[in-house]
Amino acid sequence: MSTYTMTSTKPFTVPDCIQAKVQSRKIVVVTAYDFPTAQMLDQAGVDILLVGDSLGMVVQGHPHSLTVTLEDMIYHSSLVARGARRSLVVTDMPFMSYQISPEQALENAGRLVQEGGAHAVKLEGGVRTAAAIETVTQAHIPVMGHIGLTPQSIHQFGGFRVQRDEAQLLDDAQAVQEAGAFALVLEGMPSALGEKITKSLSIPTIGIGAGAGCDGQVLVFHDLFQYGVGHRPKFVKSYANLNQVITEGTRHFIDEVRSGAFPGEAQQYSS
Ligand code: KIV
């Protein structure tokens, strides 16, 4: 079994993303929110580190991402950027940081690049967000789009619901591509629709709960490695159980402190 899949030390760039689709090479994306996680994912060979506003849920403990601020995103993005050597760092624009006007989107995208160290930003929404995507990309800040079950729209959707409006989603995907985005996240939709959208575009799609027909896949770190408690959606597959490792390690530490086994000789300074 291969435990180390890094294939190249060359940085993964926005043009590489487009090239990956041409060459049918799947793009691997994992969310990251801090320095050590970014370092590990980068060194293991992940193509894109996504500083997701999912941090509102998995790091901050809120029920959704709507309370995440631009300052939160700048802070976490700067931690991840410091740990990334090869991976492309894409940072989410949080709720209300791009909806007011294309100019607001550009100003805040600029802060994520200058202060947060992001290589690219991600905006939710299709047709309704196209003007903002166009303004940001015209300033040469690469944009990743995001359509389908967009978590910043949960109140409009009535919850985290799989999206099935094929005509609307095909229009959204086309609008994001025409506005200049270099990639598009497809979240929470039937697999057949994920594949249909993927085939209709020249930019790569990154799926999360959108089936195997996408050009790449993204998962939230905490779901991928069972870190922290919370609802695990159907589309998640976990590759390790950090909850178990940390709980067992903590119990062992508690036992050793209480029994006097820690600190041992090796952990003490001699006189
Ligand atoms: O915020 C996030 O982590 C995301 C991914 C789940 C796509 O947008």
PDB file of C-alpha atoms and ligand atoms in Angstrom:
ATOM      1  CA  MET A   1       0.000   0.000   0.000  1.00  0.00           C
ATOM      2  CA  SER A   2       1.333   3.447  -0.931  1.00  0.00           C
ATOM      3  CA  THR A   3       1.297   5.799   2.025  1.00  0.00           C
ATOM      4  CA  TYR A   4       3.070   8.677   0.290  1.00  0.00           C
ATOM      5  CA  THR A   5       1.726   9.773  -3.046  1.00  0.00           C
ATOM      6  CA  MET A   6       3.672  12.957  -3.771  1.00  0.00           C
ATOM      7  CA  THR A   7       4.681  12.877  -7.418  1.00  0.00           C
ATOM      8  CA  SER A   8       6.224  16.311  -8.001  1.00  0.00           C
ATOM      9  CA  THR A   9       7.714  19.236  -6.132  1.00  0.00           C
ATOM     10  CA  LYS A  10       6.726  21.673  -8.874  1.00  0.00           C
ATOM     11  CA  PRO A  11       4.024  24.067  -7.654  1.00  0.00           C
ATOM     12  CA  PHE A  12       0.503  23.287  -8.873  1.00  0.00           C
ATOM     13  CA  THR A  13      -0.804  26.404 -10.649  1.00  0.00           C
ATOM     14  CA  VAL A  14      -4.010  27.751 -12.167  1.00  0.00           C
ATOM     15  CA  PRO A  15      -2.880  26.761 -15.734  1.00  0.00           C
ATOM     16  CA  ASP A  16      -2.048  23.257 -14.395  1.00  0.00           C
ATOM     17  CA  CYS A  17      -5.658  23.005 -13.287  1.00  0.00           C
ATOM     18  CA  ILE A  18      -6.956  23.568 -16.827  1.00  0.00           C
ATOM     19  CA  GLN A  19      -4.238  21.234 -18.188  1.00  0.00           C
ATOM     20  CA  ALA A  20      -5.364  18.507 -15.774  1.00  0.00           C
ATOM     21  CA  LYS A  21      -8.789  18.479 -17.431  1.00  0.00           C
ATOM     22  CA  VAL A  22      -7.250  18.274 -20.915  1.00  0.00           C
ATOM     23  CA  GLN A  23      -5.094  15.327 -19.771  1.00  0.00           C
ATOM     24  CA  SER A  24      -7.926  13.637 -17.805  1.00  0.00           C
ATOM     25  CA  ARG A  25      -5.844  13.825 -14.629  1.00  0.00           C
ATOM     26  CA  LYS A  26      -8.081  14.078 -11.544  1.00  0.00           C
ATOM     27  CA  ILE A  27      -7.557  17.127  -9.312  1.00  0.00           C
ATOM     28  CA  VAL A  28      -7.327  16.481  -5.560  1.00  0.00           C
ATOM     29  CA  VAL A  29      -8.577  19.192  -3.200  1.00  0.00           C
ATOM     30  CA  VAL A  30      -8.763  19.117   0.618  1.00  0.00           C
ATOM     31  CA  THR A  31      -9.786  21.914   2.962  1.00  0.00           C
ATOM     32  CA  ALA A  32      -7.192  23.298   5.390  1.00  0.00           C
ATOM     33  CA  TYR A  33      -7.413  25.941   8.057  1.00  0.00           C
ATOM     34  CA  ASP A  34      -3.995  26.014   9.760  1.00  0.00           C
ATOM     35  CA  PHE A  35      -0.217  25.722   9.232  1.00  0.00           C
ATOM     36  CA  PRO A  36       0.580  22.113  10.265  1.00  0.00           C
ATOM     37  CA  THR A  37      -2.379  20.668   8.368  1.00  0.00           C
ATOM     38  CA  ALA A  38      -1.424  22.650   5.269  1.00  0.00           C
ATOM     39  CA  GLN A  39       2.161  21.367   5.517  1.00  0.00           C
ATOM     40  CA  MET A  40       1.053  17.725   5.790  1.00  0.00           C
ATOM     41  CA  LEU A  41      -1.490  17.901   2.962  1.00  0.00           C
ATOM     42  CA  ASP A  42       0.980  19.786   0.744  1.00  0.00           C
ATOM     43  CA  GLN A  43       3.779  17.296   1.373  1.00  0.00           C
ATOM     44  CA  ALA A  44       1.445  14.359   0.745  1.00  0.00           C
ATOM     45  CA  GLY A  45       0.719  15.724  -2.738  1.00  0.00           C
ATOM     46  CA  VAL A  46      -2.693  17.441  -2.550  1.00  0.00           C
ATOM     47  CA  ASP A  47      -3.112  19.763  -5.580  1.00  0.00           C
ATOM     48  CA  ILE A  48      -5.289  22.467  -4.014  1.00  0.00           C
ATOM     49  CA  LEU A  49      -5.663  23.522  -0.378  1.00  0.00           C
ATOM     50  CA  LEU A  50      -9.079  25.106  -0.005  1.00  0.00           C
ATOM     51  CA  VAL A  51      -9.391  27.484   2.929  1.00  0.00           C
ATOM     52  CA  GLY A  52     -13.126  26.909   3.152  1.00  0.00           C
ATOM     53  CA  ASP A  53     -15.608  29.011   5.064  1.00  0.00           C
ATOM     54  CA  SER A  54     -16.703  25.588   6.333  1.00  0.00           C
ATOM     55  CA  LEU A  55     -14.305  26.627   9.110  1.00  0.00           C
ATOM     56  CA  GLY A  56     -17.371  28.316  10.625  1.00  0.00           C
ATOM     57  CA  MET A  57     -18.697  24.815  11.351  1.00  0.00           C
ATOM     58  CA  VAL A  58     -15.682  22.527  11.750  1.00  0.00           C
ATOM     59  CA  VAL A  59     -13.309  24.956  13.522  1.00  0.00           C
ATOM     60  CA  GLN A  60     -15.566  27.571  15.140  1.00  0.00           C
ATOM     61  CA  GLY A  61     -18.471  25.240  16.044  1.00  0.00           C
ATOM     62  CA  HIS A  62     -21.307  27.216  14.419  1.00  0.00           C
ATOM     63  CA  PRO A  63     -24.236  25.435  12.699  1.00  0.00           C
ATOM     64  CA  HIS A  64     -23.424  27.093   9.342  1.00  0.00           C
ATOM     65  CA  SER A  65     -20.836  29.276   7.582  1.00  0.00           C
ATOM     66  CA  LEU A  66     -22.826  32.524   7.542  1.00  0.00           C
ATOM     67  CA  THR A  67     -21.116  34.055  10.572  1.00  0.00           C
ATOM     68  CA  VAL A  68     -17.590  33.741   9.146  1.00  0.00           C
ATOM     69  CA  THR A  69     -15.977  37.137   8.514  1.00  0.00           C
ATOM     70  CA  LEU A  70     -13.446  38.360   5.980  1.00  0.00           C
ATOM     71  CA  GLU A  71     -10.975  38.840   8.849  1.00  0.00           C
ATOM     72  CA  ASP A  72     -11.436  35.156   9.838  1.00  0.00           C
ATOM     73  CA  MET A  73     -10.709  34.102   6.251  1.00  0.00           C
ATOM     74  CA  ILE A  74      -7.643  36.347   5.955  1.00  0.00           C
ATOM     75  CA  TYR A  75      -6.256  34.940   9.218  1.00  0.00           C
ATOM     76  CA  HIS A  76      -6.769  31.250   8.351  1.00  0.00           C
ATOM     77  CA  SER A  77      -5.630  31.761   4.768  1.00  0.00           C
ATOM     78  CA  SER A  78      -2.351  33.275   5.971  1.00  0.00           C
ATOM     79  CA  LEU A  79      -1.730  30.222   8.205  1.00  0.00           C
ATOM     80  CA  VAL A  80      -2.385  27.824   5.326  1.00  0.00           C
ATOM     81  CA  ALA A  81      -0.313  29.866   2.834  1.00  0.00           C
ATOM     82  CA  ARG A  82       2.654  29.632   5.206  1.00  0.00           C
ATOM     83  CA  GLY A  83       2.428  25.815   5.140  1.00  0.00           C
ATOM     84  CA  ALA A  84       1.939  25.442   1.373  1.00  0.00           C
ATOM     85  CA  ARG A  85       4.976  24.869  -0.821  1.00  0.00           C
ATOM     86  CA  ARG A  86       3.521  23.031  -3.833  1.00  0.00           C
ATOM     87  CA  SER A  87      -0.250  23.221  -3.417  1.00  0.00           C
ATOM     88  CA  LEU A  88      -2.372  26.015  -4.862  1.00  0.00           C
ATOM     89  CA  VAL A  89      -4.101  27.948  -2.060  1.00  0.00           C
ATOM     90  CA  VAL A  90      -7.719  28.879  -2.837  1.00  0.00           C
ATOM     91  CA  THR A  91      -9.577  30.886  -0.189  1.00  0.00           C
ATOM     92  CA  ASP A  92     -13.329  31.253   0.177  1.00  0.00           C
ATOM     93  CA  MET A  93     -14.897  34.683   0.049  1.00  0.00           C
ATOM     94  CA  PRO A  94     -17.267  34.621   3.038  1.00  0.00           C
ATOM     95  CA  PHE A  95     -20.939  35.594   3.110  1.00  0.00           C
ATOM     96  CA  MET A  96     -21.519  39.323   2.377  1.00  0.00           C
ATOM     97  CA  SER A  97     -17.935  39.943   1.234  1.00  0.00           C
ATOM     98  CA  TYR A  98     -18.850  39.925  -2.496  1.00  0.00           C
ATOM     99  CA  GLN A  99     -22.648  40.152  -2.807  1.00  0.00           C
ATOM    100  CA  ILE A 100     -22.995  43.955  -2.559  1.00  0.00           C
ATOM    101  CA  SER A 101     -21.167  44.908  -5.752  1.00  0.00           C
ATOM    102  CA  PRO A 102     -18.405  43.696  -8.101  1.00  0.00           C
ATOM    103  CA  GLU A 103     -16.216  46.480  -6.667  1.00  0.00           C
ATOM    104  CA  GLN A 104     -16.727  45.139  -3.127  1.00  0.00           C
ATOM    105  CA  ALA A 105     -15.815  41.654  -4.411  1.00  0.00           C
ATOM    106  CA  LEU A 106     -12.617  42.943  -6.018  1.00  0.00           C
ATOM    107  CA  GLU A 107     -11.535  44.913  -2.957  1.00  0.00           C
ATOM    108  CA  ASN A 108     -12.057  41.925  -0.639  1.00  0.00           C
ATOM    109  CA  ALA A 109     -10.519  39.414  -3.061  1.00  0.00           C
ATOM    110  CA  GLY A 110      -7.472  41.690  -3.139  1.00  0.00           C
ATOM    111  CA  ARG A 111      -7.216  41.539   0.662  1.00  0.00           C
ATOM    112  CA  LEU A 112      -7.364  37.728   0.599  1.00  0.00           C
ATOM    113  CA  VAL A 113      -4.431  37.709  -1.834  1.00  0.00           C
ATOM    114  CA  GLN A 114      -2.356  40.498  -0.226  1.00  0.00           C
ATOM    115  CA  GLU A 115      -2.990  39.767   3.456  1.00  0.00           C
ATOM    116  CA  GLY A 116      -4.131  36.128   3.326  1.00  0.00           C
ATOM    117  CA  GLY A 117      -1.540  34.837   0.849  1.00  0.00           C
ATOM    118  CA  ALA A 118      -4.245  33.226  -1.338  1.00  0.00           C
ATOM    119  CA  HIS A 119      -3.393  32.333  -4.929  1.00  0.00           C
ATOM    120  CA  ALA A 120      -7.054  32.365  -5.912  1.00  0.00           C
ATOM    121  CA  VAL A 121     -10.467  32.989  -4.344  1.00  0.00           C
ATOM    122  CA  LYS A 122     -13.744  31.062  -4.448  1.00  0.00           C
ATOM    123  CA  LEU A 123     -17.199  32.663  -4.753  1.00  0.00           C
ATOM    124  CA  GLU A 124     -20.557  30.912  -4.448  1.00  0.00           C
ATOM    125  CA  GLY A 125     -23.297  31.383  -7.049  1.00  0.00           C
ATOM    126  CA  GLY A 126     -23.738  31.135 -10.815  1.00  0.00           C
ATOM    127  CA  VAL A 127     -25.633  33.654 -12.935  1.00  0.00           C
ATOM    128  CA  ARG A 128     -26.171  35.941  -9.925  1.00  0.00           C
ATOM    129  CA  THR A 129     -22.407  36.068  -9.143  1.00  0.00           C
ATOM    130  CA  ALA A 130     -21.070  36.287 -12.714  1.00  0.00           C
ATOM    131  CA  ALA A 131     -20.514  40.074 -12.656  1.00  0.00           C
ATOM    132  CA  ALA A 132     -18.407  39.811  -9.488  1.00  0.00           C
ATOM    133  CA  ILE A 133     -16.389  36.899 -10.929  1.00  0.00           C
ATOM    134  CA  GLU A 134     -15.733  38.895 -14.106  1.00  0.00           C
ATOM    135  CA  THR A 135     -14.504  41.968 -12.205  1.00  0.00           C
ATOM    136  CA  VAL A 136     -12.217  39.917  -9.956  1.00  0.00           C
ATOM    137  CA  THR A 137     -10.718  37.865 -12.800  1.00  0.00           C
ATOM    138  CA  GLN A 138     -10.147  41.007 -14.896  1.00  0.00           C
ATOM    139  CA  ALA A 139      -7.853  42.187 -12.087  1.00  0.00           C
ATOM    140  CA  HIS A 140      -5.927  38.897 -12.601  1.00  0.00           C
ATOM    141  CA  ILE A 141      -7.091  37.321  -9.369  1.00  0.00           C
ATOM    142  CA  PRO A 142      -8.049  33.768 -10.359  1.00  0.00           C
ATOM    143  CA  VAL A 143     -11.544  32.690  -9.325  1.00  0.00           C
ATOM    144  CA  MET A 144     -12.966  29.255  -8.581  1.00  0.00           C
ATOM    145  CA  GLY A 145     -16.764  29.179  -8.855  1.00  0.00           C
ATOM    146  CA  HIS A 146     -19.130  27.115  -6.681  1.00  0.00           C
ATOM    147  CA  ILE A 147     -22.691  26.100  -7.611  1.00  0.00           C
ATOM    148  CA  GLY A 148     -25.304  23.568  -6.478  1.00  0.00           C
ATOM    149  CA  LEU A 149     -25.790  23.182  -2.738  1.00  0.00           C
ATOM    150  CA  THR A 150     -24.028  26.451  -1.912  1.00  0.00           C
ATOM    151  CA  PRO A 151     -23.887  26.592   1.920  1.00  0.00           C
ATOM    152  CA  GLN A 152     -24.202  30.402   2.034  1.00  0.00           C
ATOM    153  CA  SER A 153     -27.720  29.958   0.535  1.00  0.00           C
ATOM    154  CA  ILE A 154     -29.099  27.488   3.079  1.00  0.00           C
ATOM    155  CA  HIS A 155     -31.840  29.825   4.307  1.00  0.00           C
ATOM    156  CA  GLN A 156     -33.020  30.361   0.727  1.00  0.00           C
ATOM    157  CA  PHE A 157     -32.887  26.572   0.097  1.00  0.00           C
ATOM    158  CA  GLY A 158     -34.572  25.678   3.397  1.00  0.00           C
ATOM    159  CA  GLY A 159     -31.548  23.713   4.643  1.00  0.00           C
ATOM    160  CA  PHE A 160     -28.660  21.670   3.265  1.00  0.00           C
ATOM    161  CA  ARG A 161     -30.648  20.207   0.344  1.00  0.00           C
ATOM    162  CA  VAL A 162     -29.425  18.412  -2.770  1.00  0.00           C
ATOM    163  CA  GLN A 163     -30.031  20.688  -5.782  1.00  0.00           C
ATOM    164  CA  ARG A 164     -31.779  19.175  -8.830  1.00  0.00           C
ATOM    165  CA  ASP A 165     -32.798  22.089 -11.120  1.00  0.00           C
ATOM    166  CA  GLU A 166     -30.896  20.934 -14.204  1.00  0.00           C
ATOM    167  CA  ALA A 167     -31.654  23.909 -16.468  1.00  0.00           C
ATOM    168  CA  GLN A 168     -30.685  26.444 -13.784  1.00  0.00           C
ATOM    169  CA  LEU A 169     -27.469  24.612 -12.856  1.00  0.00           C
ATOM    170  CA  LEU A 170     -26.383  24.266 -16.503  1.00  0.00           C
ATOM    171  CA  ASP A 171     -26.976  28.030 -16.948  1.00  0.00           C
ATOM    172  CA  ASP A 172     -25.071  28.769 -13.730  1.00  0.00           C
ATOM    173  CA  ALA A 173     -22.091  26.653 -14.822  1.00  0.00           C
ATOM    174  CA  GLN A 174     -21.958  28.360 -18.212  1.00  0.00           C
ATOM    175  CA  ALA A 175     -22.181  31.829 -16.613  1.00  0.00           C
ATOM    176  CA  VAL A 176     -19.294  31.067 -14.232  1.00  0.00           C
ATOM    177  CA  GLN A 177     -17.107  29.795 -17.085  1.00  0.00           C
ATOM    178  CA  GLU A 178     -17.938  32.783 -19.323  1.00  0.00           C
ATOM    179  CA  ALA A 179     -17.162  35.179 -16.465  1.00  0.00           C
ATOM    180  CA  GLY A 180     -13.596  33.837 -16.440  1.00  0.00           C
ATOM    181  CA  ALA A 181     -13.407  31.317 -13.584  1.00  0.00           C
ATOM    182  CA  PHE A 182     -10.624  28.700 -13.887  1.00  0.00           C
ATOM    183  CA  ALA A 183     -12.510  25.907 -12.096  1.00  0.00           C
ATOM    184  CA  LEU A 184     -15.932  25.207 -10.638  1.00  0.00           C
ATOM    185  CA  VAL A 185     -16.995  23.376  -7.482  1.00  0.00           C
ATOM    186  CA  LEU A 186     -20.171  21.318  -7.949  1.00  0.00           C
ATOM    187  CA  GLU A 187     -21.755  20.554  -4.590  1.00  0.00           C
ATOM    188  CA  GLY A 188     -24.754  18.402  -3.643  1.00  0.00           C
ATOM    189  CA  MET A 189     -26.382  17.328  -6.905  1.00  0.00           C
ATOM    190  CA  PRO A 190     -27.213  14.024  -8.618  1.00  0.00           C
ATOM    191  CA  SER A 191     -24.176  12.312 -10.168  1.00  0.00           C
ATOM    192  CA  ALA A 192     -25.678  12.333 -13.658  1.00  0.00           C
ATOM    193  CA  LEU A 193     -26.057  16.121 -13.498  1.00  0.00           C
ATOM    194  CA  GLY A 194     -22.504  16.542 -12.153  1.00  0.00           C
ATOM    195  CA  GLU A 195     -21.253  14.568 -15.155  1.00  0.00           C
ATOM    196  CA  LYS A 196     -23.432  16.480 -17.630  1.00  0.00           C
ATOM    197  CA  ILE A 197     -22.168  19.862 -16.354  1.00  0.00           C
ATOM    198  CA  THR A 198     -18.574  18.586 -16.414  1.00  0.00           C
ATOM    199  CA  LYS A 199     -18.903  17.522 -20.057  1.00  0.00           C
ATOM    200  CA  SER A 200     -20.455  20.891 -20.988  1.00  0.00           C
ATOM    201  CA  LEU A 201     -17.476  22.936 -19.718  1.00  0.00           C
ATOM    202  CA  SER A 202     -13.866  23.513 -20.763  1.00  0.00           C
ATOM    203  CA  ILE A 203     -12.859  24.428 -17.176  1.00  0.00           C
ATOM    204  CA  PRO A 204     -12.482  21.591 -14.636  1.00  0.00           C
ATOM    205  CA  THR A 205     -15.201  20.751 -12.130  1.00  0.00           C
ATOM    206  CA  ILE A 206     -14.387  19.762  -8.548  1.00  0.00           C
ATOM    207  CA  GLY A 207     -17.115  17.636  -7.020  1.00  0.00           C
ATOM    208  CA  ILE A 208     -18.363  17.301  -3.462  1.00  0.00           C
ATOM    209  CA  GLY A 209     -21.433  15.093  -3.375  1.00  0.00           C
ATOM    210  CA  ALA A 210     -21.687  15.495  -7.162  1.00  0.00           C
ATOM    211  CA  GLY A 211     -20.510  12.058  -8.285  1.00  0.00           C
ATOM    212  CA  ALA A 212     -17.529  10.430  -9.961  1.00  0.00           C
ATOM    213  CA  GLY A 213     -17.939  12.217 -13.295  1.00  0.00           C
ATOM    214  CA  CYS A 214     -16.303  15.444 -12.042  1.00  0.00           C
ATOM    215  CA  ASP A 215     -12.726  16.396 -12.977  1.00  0.00           C
ATOM    216  CA  GLY A 216     -11.624  16.384  -9.335  1.00  0.00           C
ATOM    217  CA  GLN A 217     -12.914  15.830  -5.818  1.00  0.00           C
ATOM    218  CA  VAL A 218     -12.857  17.917  -2.647  1.00  0.00           C
ATOM    219  CA  LEU A 219     -13.563  16.868   0.933  1.00  0.00           C
ATOM    220  CA  VAL A 220     -13.504  18.768   4.201  1.00  0.00           C
ATOM    221  CA  PHE A 221     -10.449  17.737   6.259  1.00  0.00           C
ATOM    222  CA  HIS A 222     -12.528  17.019   9.360  1.00  0.00           C
ATOM    223  CA  ASP A 223     -14.783  14.615   7.395  1.00  0.00           C
ATOM    224  CA  LEU A 224     -11.873  12.959   5.586  1.00  0.00           C
ATOM    225  CA  PHE A 225     -10.102  12.129   8.847  1.00  0.00           C
ATOM    226  CA  GLN A 226     -13.011  11.990  11.357  1.00  0.00           C
ATOM    227  CA  TYR A 227     -11.775  14.935  13.394  1.00  0.00           C
ATOM    228  CA  GLY A 228     -14.465  16.425  15.616  1.00  0.00           C
ATOM    229  CA  VAL A 229     -18.057  15.399  15.953  1.00  0.00           C
ATOM    230  CA  GLY A 230     -20.881  16.340  13.629  1.00  0.00           C
ATOM    231  CA  HIS A 231     -23.146  15.102  10.877  1.00  0.00           C
ATOM    232  CA  ARG A 232     -21.328  13.033   8.233  1.00  0.00           C
ATOM    233  CA  PRO A 233     -23.042  13.421   4.845  1.00  0.00           C
ATOM    234  CA  LYS A 234     -23.612  10.359   2.588  1.00  0.00           C
ATOM    235  CA  PHE A 235     -20.906  11.436   0.106  1.00  0.00           C
ATOM    236  CA  VAL A 236     -18.101  11.392   2.709  1.00  0.00           C
ATOM    237  CA  LYS A 237     -15.545   8.597   2.929  1.00  0.00           C
ATOM    238  CA  SER A 238     -13.145   8.779   5.880  1.00  0.00           C
ATOM    239  CA  TYR A 239      -9.545   7.594   5.532  1.00  0.00           C
ATOM    240  CA  ALA A 240      -8.550   7.770   9.217  1.00  0.00           C
ATOM    241  CA  ASN A 241     -10.172   8.285  12.608  1.00  0.00           C
ATOM    242  CA  LEU A 242      -8.445  11.131  14.444  1.00  0.00           C
ATOM    243  CA  ASN A 243     -11.207  11.266  17.054  1.00  0.00           C
ATOM    244  CA  GLN A 244     -10.236   7.773  18.168  1.00  0.00           C
ATOM    245  CA  VAL A 245      -6.481   8.448  18.067  1.00  0.00           C
ATOM    246  CA  ILE A 246      -6.827  11.665  20.108  1.00  0.00           C
ATOM    247  CA  THR A 247      -9.309  10.243  22.626  1.00  0.00           C
ATOM    248  CA  GLU A 248      -7.188   7.129  23.244  1.00  0.00           C
ATOM    249  CA  GLY A 249      -3.986   9.200  23.485  1.00  0.00           C
ATOM    250  CA  THR A 250      -5.622  11.597  25.936  1.00  0.00           C
ATOM    251  CA  ARG A 251      -6.875   8.727  28.149  1.00  0.00           C
ATOM    252  CA  HIS A 252      -3.385   7.221  28.161  1.00  0.00           C
ATOM    253  CA  PHE A 253      -1.898  10.607  29.213  1.00  0.00           C
ATOM    254  CA  ILE A 254      -4.499  11.009  31.979  1.00  0.00           C
ATOM    255  CA  ASP A 255      -3.698   7.494  33.296  1.00  0.00           C
ATOM    256  CA  GLU A 256       0.063   8.126  33.278  1.00  0.00           C
ATOM    257  CA  VAL A 257      -0.195  11.534  35.020  1.00  0.00           C
ATOM    258  CA  ARG A 258      -2.467  10.054  37.696  1.00  0.00           C
ATOM    259  CA  SER A 259      -0.299   6.975  38.197  1.00  0.00           C
ATOM    260  CA  GLY A 260       2.935   9.010  38.262  1.00  0.00           C
ATOM    261  CA  ALA A 261       4.328   7.233  35.150  1.00  0.00           C
ATOM    262  CA  PHE A 262       4.593  10.650  33.427  1.00  0.00           C
ATOM    263  CA  PRO A 263       7.005  12.372  33.460  1.00  0.00           C
ATOM    264  CA  GLY A 264       9.462   9.473  33.335  1.00  0.00           C
ATOM    265  CA  GLU A 265      13.251   9.687  33.560  1.00  0.00           C
ATOM    266  CA  ALA A 266      13.525  10.619  29.864  1.00  0.00           C
ATOM    267  CA  GLN A 267      11.270  13.646  30.274  1.00  0.00           C
ATOM    268  CA  GLN A 268      13.151  15.155  33.228  1.00  0.00           C
ATOM    269  CA  TYR A 269      16.228  17.419  33.425  1.00  0.00           C
ATOM    270  CA  SER A 270      19.111  16.073  35.518  1.00  0.00           C
ATOM    271  CA  SER A 271      20.749  18.372  38.057  1.00  0.00           C
TER     272      SER A 271
HETATM  273  O1  KIV B   1     -16.246  25.819   2.647  1.00  0.00           O
HETATM  274  C1  KIV B   1     -15.845  24.753   2.134  1.00  0.00           C
HETATM  275  O2  KIV B   1     -15.132  23.965   2.740  1.00  0.00           O
HETATM  276  C2  KIV B   1     -16.253  24.475   0.764  1.00  0.00           C
HETATM  277  C3  KIV B   1     -16.052  23.079   0.237  1.00  0.00           C
HETATM  278  C4  KIV B   1     -16.861  22.115   0.985  1.00  0.00           C
HETATM  279  C5  KIV B   1     -16.271  22.987  -1.214  1.00  0.00           C
HETATM  280  O3  KIV B   1     -16.747  25.322   0.096  1.00  0.00           O
END
